Tab-separated table of C-alpha atoms and ligand atoms in Angstrom:
chain	number	residue	atom	x	y	z
A	1	MET	CA	-0.016	0.005	-0.002
A	2	ALA	CA	1.265	3.462	-0.930
A	3	ALA	CA	2.431	5.754	1.836
A	4	ILE	CA	-0.397	8.195	1.094
A	5	ASP	CA	-3.015	5.481	1.529
A	6	VAL	CA	-1.479	4.509	4.880
A	7	ALA	CA	-1.559	8.115	5.989
A	8	LEU	CA	-5.182	8.440	4.896
A	9	ARG	CA	-6.191	5.250	6.662
A	10	GLY	CA	-4.478	6.421	9.799
A	11	LEU	CA	-6.156	9.795	9.610
A	12	THR	CA	-9.580	8.259	9.012
A	13	ASP	CA	-9.261	5.772	11.884
A	14	ARG	CA	-8.044	8.431	14.273
A	15	ALA	CA	-10.856	10.782	13.270
A	16	LEU	CA	-13.568	8.205	13.737
A	17	LEU	CA	-12.186	7.177	17.136
A	18	GLU	CA	-12.037	10.804	18.278
A	19	LEU	CA	-15.583	11.373	17.034
A	20	THR	CA	-16.968	8.658	19.278
A	21	ARG	CA	-15.292	10.367	22.268
A	22	ALA	CA	-16.661	13.821	21.394
A	23	GLY	CA	-19.493	14.028	23.939
A	24	ASP	CA	-21.236	17.308	23.220
A	25	ARG	CA	-22.106	19.844	20.617
A	26	SER	CA	-18.954	22.018	21.067
A	27	ALA	CA	-16.653	18.904	21.034
A	28	ILE	CA	-18.024	17.608	17.764
A	29	GLU	CA	-17.877	21.078	16.259
A	30	ALA	CA	-14.178	21.255	17.232
A	31	TRP	CA	-13.736	17.851	15.643
A	32	ARG	CA	-15.337	18.997	12.425
A	33	THR	CA	-13.101	22.016	12.176
A	34	GLY	CA	-10.092	19.857	13.047
A	35	TYR	CA	-10.643	17.318	10.267
A	36	LEU	CA	-13.050	18.707	7.696
A	37	GLY	CA	-12.487	22.501	8.009
A	38	ARG	CA	-10.444	24.528	5.526
A	39	SER	CA	-7.236	23.955	7.518
A	40	GLY	CA	-8.419	20.587	8.840
A	41	ALA	CA	-6.308	17.384	8.663
A	42	LEU	CA	-8.278	15.935	5.699
A	43	SER	CA	-8.106	19.155	3.689
A	44	LEU	CA	-4.335	19.337	4.190
A	45	HIS	CA	-4.144	15.690	3.104
A	46	MET	CA	-6.088	16.558	-0.053
A	47	ARG	CA	-3.813	19.431	-0.807
A	48	SER	CA	-0.779	17.125	-0.465
A	49	ILE	CA	-2.137	14.907	-3.335
A	50	GLY	CA	-1.119	17.675	-5.792
A	51	GLN	CA	2.554	16.805	-5.050
A	52	LEU	CA	2.174	13.139	-6.096
A	53	PRO	CA	3.252	11.892	-9.510
A	54	SER	CA	0.375	12.418	-11.928
A	55	GLU	CA	-0.456	8.723	-12.391
A	56	GLU	CA	-1.061	8.282	-8.666
A	57	ARG	CA	-3.233	11.374	-8.214
A	58	PRO	CA	-6.618	10.022	-9.454
A	59	ALA	CA	-6.649	7.006	-7.130
A	60	ALA	CA	-5.379	9.063	-4.194
A	61	GLY	CA	-8.058	11.722	-4.951
A	62	GLN	CA	-10.824	9.115	-5.094
A	63	ALA	CA	-9.671	7.635	-1.812
A	64	ALA	CA	-9.582	11.047	-0.138
A	65	ASN	CA	-13.089	11.888	-1.416
A	66	ALA	CA	-14.386	8.557	-0.114
A	67	ALA	CA	-12.735	9.244	3.251
A	68	LYS	CA	-14.372	12.733	3.279
A	69	ASP	CA	-17.791	11.146	2.604
A	70	THR	CA	-17.216	8.656	5.383
A	71	LEU	CA	-16.203	11.371	7.900
A	72	GLU	CA	-19.084	13.651	6.949
A	73	ALA	CA	-21.572	10.809	7.293
A	74	ALA	CA	-20.067	9.818	10.649
A	75	PHE	CA	-20.274	13.469	11.809
A	76	ALA	CA	-23.961	13.736	10.816
A	77	ALA	CA	-24.727	10.440	12.598
A	78	ARG	CA	-22.860	11.466	15.753
A	79	GLN	CA	-24.586	14.805	15.732
A	80	ARG	CA	-28.011	13.123	15.537
A	81	GLU	CA	-27.027	10.731	18.303
A	82	LEU	CA	-26.011	13.551	20.631
A	83	GLU	CA	-29.189	15.509	19.923
A	84	GLU	CA	-31.264	12.446	20.824
A	85	GLN	CA	-29.281	11.969	23.993
A	86	ALA	CA	-29.865	15.609	24.900
A	87	LEU	CA	-33.572	15.288	24.276
A	88	ASP	CA	-33.753	12.096	26.395
A	89	GLN	CA	-31.979	13.841	29.193
A	90	ARG	CA	-34.356	16.827	29.041
A	91	LEU	CA	-37.426	14.596	28.967
A	92	GLU	CA	-36.056	12.711	31.938
A	93	SER	CA	-35.268	15.834	33.964
A	94	GLU	CA	-38.555	17.571	33.131
A	95	HIS	CA	-40.598	14.429	33.774
A	96	ILE	CA	-44.001	15.136	35.396
A	97	ASP	CA	-45.839	12.414	37.141
A	98	VAL	CA	-49.408	13.232	36.327
A	99	THR	CA	-50.646	10.505	38.678
A	100	LEU	CA	-49.201	12.289	41.815
A	101	PRO	CA	-51.961	13.748	44.070
A	102	GLY	CA	-52.140	17.574	43.946
A	103	ARG	CA	-50.677	19.679	46.728
A	104	PRO	CA	-53.392	20.783	49.156
A	105	ILE	CA	-54.457	24.419	48.870
A	106	HIS	CA	-54.548	26.114	52.243
A	107	THR	CA	-57.659	28.140	52.597
A	108	GLY	CA	-58.058	30.747	55.347
A	109	GLY	CA	-60.609	30.327	58.118
A	110	LEU	CA	-62.486	32.445	60.536
A	111	HIS	CA	-60.798	33.351	63.801
A	112	PRO	CA	-62.291	31.513	66.771
A	113	ILE	CA	-63.403	34.821	68.307
A	114	THR	CA	-65.197	35.777	65.055
A	115	HIS	CA	-66.991	32.375	65.212
A	116	THR	CA	-67.915	33.045	68.835
A	117	LEU	CA	-69.131	36.553	68.179
A	118	ARG	CA	-71.299	35.319	65.311
A	119	ARG	CA	-72.816	32.628	67.488
A	120	ILE	CA	-73.522	35.104	70.319
A	121	LEU	CA	-75.274	37.507	68.000
A	122	GLU	CA	-77.247	34.723	66.344
A	123	ILE	CA	-78.665	33.665	69.731
A	124	PHE	CA	-79.626	37.194	70.722
A	125	ARG	CA	-81.112	37.837	67.281
A	126	ASP	CA	-83.336	34.803	67.854
A	127	MET	CA	-84.474	36.409	71.105
A	128	GLY	CA	-85.479	39.648	69.247
A	129	PHE	CA	-82.362	41.822	69.746
A	130	GLN	CA	-81.029	44.040	66.983
A	131	VAL	CA	-77.267	44.417	66.376
A	132	ALA	CA	-75.502	47.767	66.402
A	133	GLU	CA	-71.791	48.857	66.347
A	134	GLY	CA	-69.959	51.928	67.599
A	135	PRO	CA	-66.604	53.696	67.778
A	136	GLU	CA	-63.558	52.241	69.458
A	137	VAL	CA	-62.085	55.688	69.921
A	138	GLU	CA	-64.622	57.156	72.276
A	139	LEU	CA	-65.426	60.297	74.246
A	140	ASP	CA	-64.986	60.351	77.980
A	141	TRP	CA	-68.580	61.491	78.128
A	142	TYR	CA	-70.001	58.237	76.720
A	143	ASN	CA	-67.385	55.877	78.249
A	144	PHE	CA	-67.820	57.331	81.755
A	145	GLN	CA	-69.885	60.456	82.425
A	146	ALA	CA	-73.146	59.480	80.662
A	147	LEU	CA	-72.805	56.171	82.592
A	148	ASN	CA	-72.924	57.964	85.939
A	149	ILE	CA	-69.121	58.025	86.362
A	150	PRO	CA	-68.124	61.696	86.694
A	151	PRO	CA	-64.446	62.834	86.533
A	152	GLU	CA	-62.455	61.854	89.605
A	153	HIS	CA	-65.094	59.228	90.556
A	154	PRO	CA	-63.258	56.336	92.290
A	155	ALA	CA	-65.161	53.823	90.110
A	156	ARG	CA	-62.939	54.897	87.214
A	157	ASP	CA	-60.254	52.736	88.789
A	158	MET	CA	-62.296	49.708	87.628
A	159	TRP	CA	-61.330	50.521	84.030
A	160	ASP	CA	-57.625	51.334	83.519
A	161	THR	CA	-57.793	53.520	80.487
A	162	PHE	CA	-55.679	54.204	77.358
A	163	TYR	CA	-56.121	57.865	76.554
A	164	VAL	CA	-55.799	59.128	72.968
A	165	LYS	CA	-56.139	62.775	73.968
A	166	PRO	CA	-56.559	63.161	77.734
A	167	PRO	CA	-58.855	63.925	79.344
A	168	SER	CA	-61.604	63.695	76.782
A	169	ILE	CA	-60.735	61.086	74.079
A	170	LEU	CA	-59.896	57.508	74.915
A	171	LEU	CA	-59.993	53.927	73.699
A	172	ARG	CA	-63.254	52.600	75.008
A	173	THR	CA	-62.770	50.344	78.023
A	174	HIS	CA	-66.097	48.559	77.497
A	175	THR	CA	-68.998	48.512	75.068
A	176	SER	CA	-71.296	50.246	77.619
A	177	PRO	CA	-70.832	53.732	75.996
A	178	MET	CA	-73.050	52.401	73.232
A	179	GLN	CA	-75.912	52.253	75.773
A	180	ALA	CA	-76.061	56.057	75.825
A	181	ARG	CA	-75.404	56.468	72.077
A	182	ILE	CA	-78.225	54.112	71.180
A	183	MET	CA	-80.774	55.490	73.680
A	184	GLU	CA	-79.938	59.069	72.526
A	185	ARG	CA	-81.146	58.245	69.022
A	186	THR	CA	-83.917	55.750	69.709
A	187	ARG	CA	-87.252	55.874	71.565
A	188	PRO	CA	-88.144	52.917	73.787
A	189	PRO	CA	-88.673	49.976	73.479
A	190	VAL	CA	-85.001	49.107	72.834
A	191	ARG	CA	-83.530	45.673	72.483
A	192	VAL	CA	-80.037	45.713	71.090
A	193	VAL	CA	-76.691	43.928	71.274
A	194	VAL	CA	-73.362	45.587	70.479
A	195	PRO	CA	-70.167	43.584	69.673
A	196	GLY	CA	-66.847	45.378	69.645
A	197	ARG	CA	-63.237	45.680	70.694
A	198	CYS	CA	-62.349	47.150	74.075
A	199	TYR	CA	-58.978	48.204	75.431
A	200	ARG	CA	-57.641	48.315	78.964
A	201	TYR	CA	-54.326	49.505	80.289
A	202	GLU	CA	-53.747	46.433	82.409
A	203	GLY	CA	-51.421	43.522	82.804
A	204	GLN	CA	-52.007	40.315	80.855
A	205	ASP	CA	-52.547	36.912	82.416
A	206	ALA	CA	-54.339	33.614	81.559
A	207	SER	CA	-57.739	35.384	81.607
A	208	HIS	CA	-56.924	39.064	80.822
A	209	GLU	CA	-55.846	40.732	77.619
A	210	TRP	CA	-55.273	44.445	76.988
A	211	MET	CA	-57.496	44.150	73.900
A	212	PHE	CA	-60.564	41.939	73.984
A	213	TYR	CA	-64.118	41.800	72.674
A	214	GLN	CA	-67.283	42.494	74.578
A	215	VAL	CA	-70.898	42.133	73.555
A	216	GLU	CA	-73.119	44.665	75.238
A	217	GLY	CA	-76.787	44.069	75.638
A	218	LEU	CA	-79.472	46.635	76.379
A	219	ALA	CA	-83.245	46.330	76.768
A	220	VAL	CA	-85.456	49.285	77.723
A	221	ASP	CA	-89.203	49.047	78.002
A	222	LYS	CA	-92.073	49.451	80.478
A	223	GLY	CA	-92.017	47.056	83.441
A	224	LEU	CA	-88.781	45.151	82.848
A	225	THR	CA	-87.410	43.351	85.996
A	226	MET	CA	-84.320	41.463	87.107
A	227	ALA	CA	-86.233	38.276	86.328
A	228	ASP	CA	-86.247	39.332	82.629
A	229	LEU	CA	-82.494	39.967	82.819
A	230	LYS	CA	-81.800	36.651	84.487
A	231	GLY	CA	-84.115	34.761	82.105
A	232	VAL	CA	-82.389	36.184	79.024
A	233	LEU	CA	-78.900	35.439	80.339
A	234	VAL	CA	-79.614	31.884	81.509
A	235	ALA	CA	-81.307	31.101	78.255
A	236	PHE	CA	-78.298	32.442	76.427
A	237	ALA	CA	-75.823	30.382	78.534
A	238	ARG	CA	-77.760	27.257	77.910
A	239	ARG	CA	-77.686	27.790	74.199
A	240	ILE	CA	-74.125	28.915	73.764
A	241	PHE	CA	-72.684	26.248	76.052
A	242	TRP	CA	-74.838	23.229	76.945
A	243	PRO	CA	-78.287	22.899	78.526
A	244	GLU	CA	-77.111	21.747	81.963
A	245	ILE	CA	-74.459	24.498	82.471
A	246	GLN	CA	-74.397	25.830	86.021
A	247	THR	CA	-74.755	29.666	86.297
A	248	ARG	CA	-74.243	31.909	89.327
A	249	PHE	CA	-75.382	35.473	89.848
A	250	ARG	CA	-73.840	37.584	92.604
A	251	CYS	CA	-74.181	41.198	93.617
A	252	ASP	CA	-71.675	43.439	91.919
A	253	TYR	CA	-71.153	47.153	91.636
A	254	PHE	CA	-71.237	49.150	88.373
A	255	PRO	CA	-72.134	52.863	88.686
A	256	PHE	CA	-74.511	52.641	85.667
A	257	VAL	CA	-76.787	49.881	87.014
A	258	GLU	CA	-78.798	49.427	90.194
A	259	PRO	CA	-78.836	46.695	91.322
A	260	GLY	CA	-75.726	45.240	89.657
A	261	VAL	CA	-74.699	41.582	89.284
A	262	GLU	CA	-71.972	39.509	87.804
A	263	MET	CA	-72.767	36.204	86.139
A	264	SER	CA	-70.357	33.324	86.253
A	265	VAL	CA	-70.489	29.811	84.880
A	266	GLN	CA	-68.958	26.647	86.311
A	267	CYS	CA	-65.373	26.257	85.022
A	268	PRO	CA	-65.569	23.558	82.331
A	269	LEU	CA	-61.826	22.845	82.532
A	270	CYS	CA	-61.812	21.713	86.155
A	271	ARG	CA	-65.602	21.149	86.533
A	272	GLY	CA	-65.579	23.340	89.616
A	273	GLU	CA	-62.505	21.805	91.266
A	274	GLY	CA	-60.408	24.916	90.850
A	275	CYS	CA	-57.626	25.537	88.282
A	276	ARG	CA	-55.353	28.233	86.832
A	277	VAL	CA	-58.054	29.678	84.546
A	278	CYS	CA	-60.745	30.072	87.196
A	279	LYS	CA	-58.094	31.137	89.739
A	280	THR	CA	-59.046	28.106	91.873
A	281	THR	CA	-62.572	29.317	92.454
A	282	GLY	CA	-64.301	26.796	90.217
A	283	TRP	CA	-66.207	29.628	88.507
A	284	ILE	CA	-65.430	31.800	85.465
A	285	GLU	CA	-66.846	35.309	85.430
A	286	LEU	CA	-68.494	35.922	82.078
A	287	LEU	CA	-70.285	39.207	82.348
A	288	GLY	CA	-71.444	42.139	84.387
A	289	ALA	CA	-75.062	43.124	84.311
A	290	GLY	CA	-77.907	44.987	86.106
A	291	MET	CA	-80.956	47.214	85.877
A	292	VAL	CA	-80.110	50.492	84.073
A	293	HIS	CA	-79.519	53.241	86.615
A	294	PRO	CA	-82.232	55.940	86.558
A	295	ARG	CA	-79.578	58.616	86.239
A	296	VAL	CA	-78.358	56.982	82.925
A	297	LEU	CA	-81.911	56.971	81.607
A	298	ARG	CA	-82.268	60.641	82.524
A	299	ASN	CA	-78.933	61.456	80.887
A	300	VAL	CA	-80.345	60.449	77.546
A	301	GLY	CA	-83.772	62.031	78.034
A	302	TYR	CA	-85.759	58.913	79.091
A	303	ASP	CA	-88.181	59.151	82.026
A	304	PRO	CA	-87.191	56.484	84.620
A	305	ASP	CA	-90.684	56.716	86.100
A	306	VAL	CA	-92.130	55.450	82.823
A	307	VAL	CA	-89.547	53.057	81.412
A	308	ASN	CA	-86.756	50.964	82.844
A	309	GLY	CA	-84.205	48.555	81.456
A	310	PHE	CA	-81.503	45.978	81.920
A	311	ALA	CA	-77.978	45.832	80.503
A	312	PHE	CA	-75.190	43.413	80.350
A	313	GLY	CA	-71.615	43.262	79.017
A	314	MET	CA	-69.869	39.983	78.341
A	315	GLY	CA	-66.331	39.083	77.295
A	316	ALA	CA	-66.298	37.101	74.002
A	317	GLU	CA	-62.879	35.536	74.744
A	318	ARG	CA	-64.099	34.232	78.122
A	319	ILE	CA	-67.035	32.611	76.332
A	320	ALA	CA	-64.775	31.057	73.681
A	321	MET	CA	-62.511	29.739	76.503
A	322	VAL	CA	-65.371	28.082	78.326
A	323	LYS	CA	-66.812	26.731	75.081
A	324	HIS	CA	-63.589	25.200	73.753
A	325	GLY	CA	-61.675	24.499	76.970
A	326	VAL	CA	-58.926	26.987	76.163
A	327	ASP	CA	-56.885	27.656	79.304
A	328	ASP	CA	-55.079	30.813	78.280
A	329	ILE	CA	-56.748	33.893	76.694
A	330	ARG	CA	-53.373	34.926	75.143
A	331	SER	CA	-53.585	31.957	72.769
A	332	PHE	CA	-56.248	33.773	70.750
A	333	TYR	CA	-54.010	36.621	69.713
A	334	GLY	CA	-50.648	34.775	69.652
A	335	ASN	CA	-51.133	34.086	65.933
A	336	ASP	CA	-49.960	30.504	66.217
A	337	LEU	CA	-51.580	28.727	63.217
A	338	ARG	CA	-51.410	25.356	64.979
A	339	PHE	CA	-53.774	26.786	67.628
A	340	LEU	CA	-55.989	28.704	65.250
A	341	GLN	CA	-56.423	25.980	62.667
A	342	GLN	CA	-58.159	23.808	65.304
A	343	PHE	CA	-61.243	26.039	64.994
A	344	THR	CA	-61.615	26.303	61.212
J	1	FA5	C1	-67.837	45.975	82.322
J	1	FA5	O1	-67.063	46.176	81.359
J	1	FA5	C2	-69.227	46.527	82.226
J	1	FA5	N1	-69.338	47.491	81.201
J	1	FA5	C3	-70.235	45.399	82.047
J	1	FA5	C4	-71.658	45.776	82.288
J	1	FA5	C5	-72.413	46.159	81.222
J	1	FA5	C6	-72.146	45.817	83.599
J	1	FA5	C7	-73.730	46.539	81.424
J	1	FA5	C8	-73.470	46.178	83.793
J	1	FA5	C9	-74.220	46.498	82.696
J	1	FA5	P1	-66.306	44.244	83.487
J	1	FA5	O2	-65.141	45.142	83.632
J	1	FA5	O3	-66.548	43.352	84.628
J	1	FA5	O4	-67.602	45.055	83.271
J	1	FA5	O5	-66.158	43.423	82.132
J	1	FA5	C10	-67.194	42.638	81.654
J	1	FA5	C11	-66.635	41.290	81.076
J	1	FA5	O6	-65.678	41.632	80.084
J	1	FA5	C12	-65.934	40.433	82.110
J	1	FA5	O7	-66.848	39.639	82.803
J	1	FA5	C13	-65.016	39.621	81.239
J	1	FA5	O8	-65.712	38.582	80.625
J	1	FA5	C14	-64.614	40.642	80.144
J	1	FA5	N2	-63.346	41.275	80.467
J	1	FA5	C15	-63.092	42.286	81.249
J	1	FA5	N3	-61.805	42.624	81.265
J	1	FA5	C16	-61.217	41.777	80.422
J	1	FA5	C17	-59.828	41.567	80.034
J	1	FA5	N4	-58.862	42.336	80.410
J	1	FA5	N5	-59.578	40.533	79.129
J	1	FA5	C18	-60.582	39.789	78.690
J	1	FA5	N6	-61.878	39.905	79.018
J	1	FA5	C19	-62.217	40.887	79.867
């Protein structure tokens, strides 16, 4: 075999071997330039044929053209092969298992206190009460003075107050200011409940928050008695908790009622044994109540010789605690989803 044929065979074998090792697009491109490009090994080989004796040139030219065809075909095949491999890899990496179950979508839920407030209002609506709402930033007049608590009255100590603009503008400490606001604009008979946020400048513990919800109740008509008040509240407790719940009324003092009472229910957490939440008394105080003081009626232009009324103010968190056996009021506003999701 002539030396030129040996050189061509060596070049072709080397090229084909290198091609199988070229593993990506840039490697085979470099291979193509290195062998088939204008200055590539095969092109140089072809140029060297011109220096052969003329009788050897045709055969050497044919052999070189055949080698060129072989290398070009091998290049095209390798290129296809690599493209297919790349496609396979992409399909593998972007594989979607359509049989996998979908990820759950987390929907929001109502806060347990919102649930409780809605239930409280529903029960009073069934008993014929209307629902009203009022301002959280309140005047001293409505929060205290219209309720028979003049400036400097010692009873103000019962409600530690956040002032917005002392001495006349404050964050309401209870929903009772709505008593006067409603009576001012309504003629008796009145039967209304008022839900809303209240604020007190006091320390927190298992049963006290500085912000909490109350629901105020007010009924004014001719001939109402303590028996009406008690009947409404006991009926309410039996519906919101359970029919056999034990209730207790004891005398209490609020300047805007006479007589005044507090109503407690038996602690459901310890069933009356005494625990942290009921402060070992076995009872949880839910609300203050009483017969509307004649002076309050007069302050809003009602005649206490003609009409009288009863009022109550309950803590919504206390009711939610009793209902769901929650032993710390601070859990409601701690924003721990593990706690809150139990109620949705
Ligand atoms: C009052 O606020 C009176 N306005 C209630 C009232 C209305 C009496 C009408 C008579 C007639 P008292 O401060 O006791 O009363 O609060 C009433 C209820 O609100 C309490 O029984 C309790 O359930 C709830 N409460 C009071 N303070 C807090 C607090 N810091 N955190 C959570 N709940 C509270």
